[in-house]
Amino acid sequence: MKIFDLLYQLNPTETKVHLAVTNPGGESPLDFFKKGNEEFAKYQSVQTRMNFSRGFILSLIQLDNKKEWLFAGIYKVNGHEKRWTTFSIQDSTHRPLL
C-alpha cells in the first residue's frame, strides 16, 4: 500500500502527527524503532504532557541528517495514565486502518 492511500483514510481531527526527535537525554527514536514497533511504541508512550489526546498517532522519526523523516507507523491510542499513553500497533505491515 502506498502511504498516500493510507493517509487518505485518516480523519485529521482524530489524528495527531508526532515528529519524534532525539530527546535531551540523547535517546534517539530511530534506535528504538530499529528494535521493533513495540519498543518504539513504548518509547513514544512516555510523555510529560497529554500530547496524544486524539484517537490515532501518525509517527515520523527525524533522521540523523535532520532533513529527512522516516514514517514509523500509525498507532491507535488506547488510553492515558499520568505520564503514559498506551497504544495499539496498527500498521506494522502498512495495512489500512479503517
PDB file of C-alpha atoms in Angstrom:
ATOM      1  CA  MET A   1       0.000   0.000   0.000  1.00  0.00           C
ATOM      2  CA  LYS A   2       1.234   3.480  -0.807  1.00  0.00           C
ATOM      3  CA  ILE A   3       1.452   5.907   2.091  1.00  0.00           C
ATOM      4  CA  PHE A   4      -0.924   8.403   0.481  1.00  0.00           C
ATOM      5  CA  ASP A   5      -3.589   5.691   0.181  1.00  0.00           C
ATOM      6  CA  LEU A   6      -3.238   5.188   3.917  1.00  0.00           C
ATOM      7  CA  LEU A   7      -3.258   8.902   4.725  1.00  0.00           C
ATOM      8  CA  TYR A   8      -6.479   9.494   2.807  1.00  0.00           C
ATOM      9  CA  GLN A   9      -8.216   7.084   5.183  1.00  0.00           C
ATOM     10  CA  LEU A  10      -7.308   9.113   8.282  1.00  0.00           C
ATOM     11  CA  ASN A  11      -9.541  11.781   9.775  1.00  0.00           C
ATOM     12  CA  PRO A  12      -7.363  14.848  10.545  1.00  0.00           C
ATOM     13  CA  THR A  13      -9.458  15.735  13.594  1.00  0.00           C
ATOM     14  CA  GLU A  14      -8.756  12.289  15.073  1.00  0.00           C
ATOM     15  CA  THR A  15      -5.061  12.063  14.138  1.00  0.00           C
ATOM     16  CA  LYS A  16      -2.028  13.651  15.792  1.00  0.00           C
ATOM     17  CA  VAL A  17       1.235  13.845  13.822  1.00  0.00           C
ATOM     18  CA  HIS A  18       4.135  13.014  16.132  1.00  0.00           C
ATOM     19  CA  LEU A  19       7.533  14.288  14.996  1.00  0.00           C
ATOM     20  CA  ALA A  20       9.910  12.124  17.022  1.00  0.00           C
ATOM     21  CA  VAL A  21      13.337  13.684  17.570  1.00  0.00           C
ATOM     22  CA  THR A  22      16.273  12.803  19.800  1.00  0.00           C
ATOM     23  CA  ASN A  23      15.366  13.783  23.356  1.00  0.00           C
ATOM     24  CA  PRO A  24      17.537  15.979  25.637  1.00  0.00           C
ATOM     25  CA  GLY A  25      18.912  12.829  27.272  1.00  0.00           C
ATOM     26  CA  GLY A  26      20.327  11.727  23.907  1.00  0.00           C
ATOM     27  CA  GLU A  27      17.890   8.863  23.290  1.00  0.00           C
ATOM     28  CA  SER A  28      17.221   8.524  19.583  1.00  0.00           C
ATOM     29  CA  PRO A  29      13.746   7.406  18.498  1.00  0.00           C
ATOM     30  CA  LEU A  30      15.370   5.731  15.491  1.00  0.00           C
ATOM     31  CA  ASP A  31      17.311   3.403  17.815  1.00  0.00           C
ATOM     32  CA  PHE A  32      14.056   2.286  19.462  1.00  0.00           C
ATOM     33  CA  PHE A  33      12.340   1.898  16.088  1.00  0.00           C
ATOM     34  CA  LYS A  34      15.142  -0.368  14.871  1.00  0.00           C
ATOM     35  CA  LYS A  35      14.423  -2.645  17.863  1.00  0.00           C
ATOM     36  CA  GLY A  36      10.840  -3.120  16.632  1.00  0.00           C
ATOM     37  CA  ASN A  37       7.431  -1.470  16.644  1.00  0.00           C
ATOM     38  CA  GLU A  38       6.682  -2.497  20.243  1.00  0.00           C
ATOM     39  CA  GLU A  39       9.875  -0.880  21.536  1.00  0.00           C
ATOM     40  CA  PHE A  40       9.152   2.316  19.597  1.00  0.00           C
ATOM     41  CA  ALA A  41       5.572   2.396  20.933  1.00  0.00           C
ATOM     42  CA  LYS A  42       6.931   2.112  24.484  1.00  0.00           C
ATOM     43  CA  TYR A  43       9.467   4.874  23.803  1.00  0.00           C
ATOM     44  CA  GLN A  44       6.918   7.323  22.453  1.00  0.00           C
ATOM     45  CA  SER A  45       4.329   6.489  25.115  1.00  0.00           C
ATOM     46  CA  VAL A  46       6.248   8.342  27.838  1.00  0.00           C
ATOM     47  CA  GLN A  47       5.115  11.969  27.653  1.00  0.00           C
ATOM     48  CA  THR A  48       5.383  14.838  30.122  1.00  0.00           C
ATOM     49  CA  ARG A  49       2.118  16.313  28.784  1.00  0.00           C
ATOM     50  CA  MET A  50      -1.052  14.976  27.195  1.00  0.00           C
ATOM     51  CA  ASN A  51       0.405  15.138  23.688  1.00  0.00           C
ATOM     52  CA  PHE A  52      -1.578  12.209  22.359  1.00  0.00           C
ATOM     53  CA  SER A  53      -5.164  13.183  23.096  1.00  0.00           C
ATOM     54  CA  ARG A  54      -6.504  12.077  19.701  1.00  0.00           C
ATOM     55  CA  GLY A  55      -7.545   8.607  18.596  1.00  0.00           C
ATOM     56  CA  PHE A  56      -4.584   7.916  16.304  1.00  0.00           C
ATOM     57  CA  ILE A  57      -0.914   8.907  16.185  1.00  0.00           C
ATOM     58  CA  LEU A  58       0.963   9.137  12.884  1.00  0.00           C
ATOM     59  CA  SER A  59       4.652   8.975  13.812  1.00  0.00           C
ATOM     60  CA  LEU A  60       7.581  10.321  11.827  1.00  0.00           C
ATOM     61  CA  ILE A  61      11.195  10.000  13.026  1.00  0.00           C
ATOM     62  CA  GLN A  62      13.757  12.672  12.246  1.00  0.00           C
ATOM     63  CA  LEU A  63      16.821  11.088  10.636  1.00  0.00           C
ATOM     64  CA  ASP A  64      20.391  11.990  11.567  1.00  0.00           C
ATOM     65  CA  ASN A  65      20.779  14.445   8.687  1.00  0.00           C
ATOM     66  CA  LYS A  66      17.870  16.447  10.232  1.00  0.00           C
ATOM     67  CA  LYS A  67      16.419  16.996   6.738  1.00  0.00           C
ATOM     68  CA  GLU A  68      14.551  13.729   6.258  1.00  0.00           C
ATOM     69  CA  TRP A  69      11.825  11.923   8.173  1.00  0.00           C
ATOM     70  CA  LEU A  70      11.062   8.201   8.381  1.00  0.00           C
ATOM     71  CA  PHE A  71       7.434   7.053   8.502  1.00  0.00           C
ATOM     72  CA  ALA A  72       7.312   4.975  11.709  1.00  0.00           C
ATOM     73  CA  GLY A  73       3.683   3.923  11.641  1.00  0.00           C
ATOM     74  CA  ILE A  74       0.196   4.735  12.781  1.00  0.00           C
ATOM     75  CA  TYR A  75      -0.833   3.841  16.311  1.00  0.00           C
ATOM     76  CA  LYS A  76      -4.254   3.682  17.947  1.00  0.00           C
ATOM     77  CA  VAL A  77      -4.386   5.431  21.325  1.00  0.00           C
ATOM     78  CA  ASN A  78      -5.909   3.113  23.923  1.00  0.00           C
ATOM     79  CA  GLY A  79      -5.764   5.401  26.952  1.00  0.00           C
ATOM     80  CA  HIS A  80      -3.763   7.646  29.250  1.00  0.00           C
ATOM     81  CA  GLU A  81      -2.292   7.221  32.727  1.00  0.00           C
ATOM     82  CA  LYS A  82      -0.449  10.241  34.167  1.00  0.00           C
ATOM     83  CA  ARG A  83       2.716  10.356  32.004  1.00  0.00           C
ATOM     84  CA  TRP A  84       1.902   7.302  29.876  1.00  0.00           C
ATOM     85  CA  THR A  85      -0.147   6.820  26.742  1.00  0.00           C
ATOM     86  CA  THR A  86      -0.982   3.262  25.749  1.00  0.00           C
ATOM     87  CA  PHE A  87      -1.002   2.278  22.082  1.00  0.00           C
ATOM     88  CA  SER A  88      -2.037  -0.499  19.766  1.00  0.00           C
ATOM     89  CA  ILE A  89       0.198  -1.014  16.795  1.00  0.00           C
ATOM     90  CA  GLN A  90      -1.992  -0.559  13.743  1.00  0.00           C
ATOM     91  CA  ASP A  91       0.190  -0.832  10.699  1.00  0.00           C
ATOM     92  CA  SER A  92       3.265  -2.971  11.152  1.00  0.00           C
ATOM     93  CA  THR A  93       2.634  -4.066   7.571  1.00  0.00           C
ATOM     94  CA  HIS A  94       1.104  -0.742   6.449  1.00  0.00           C
ATOM     95  CA  ARG A  95      -2.383  -2.213   6.051  1.00  0.00           C
ATOM     96  CA  PRO A  96      -5.465   0.037   6.054  1.00  0.00           C
ATOM     97  CA  LEU A  97      -6.651   1.049   9.500  1.00  0.00           C
ATOM     98  CA  LEU A  98     -10.310   1.642   8.796  1.00  0.00           C
TER      99      LEU A  98
END
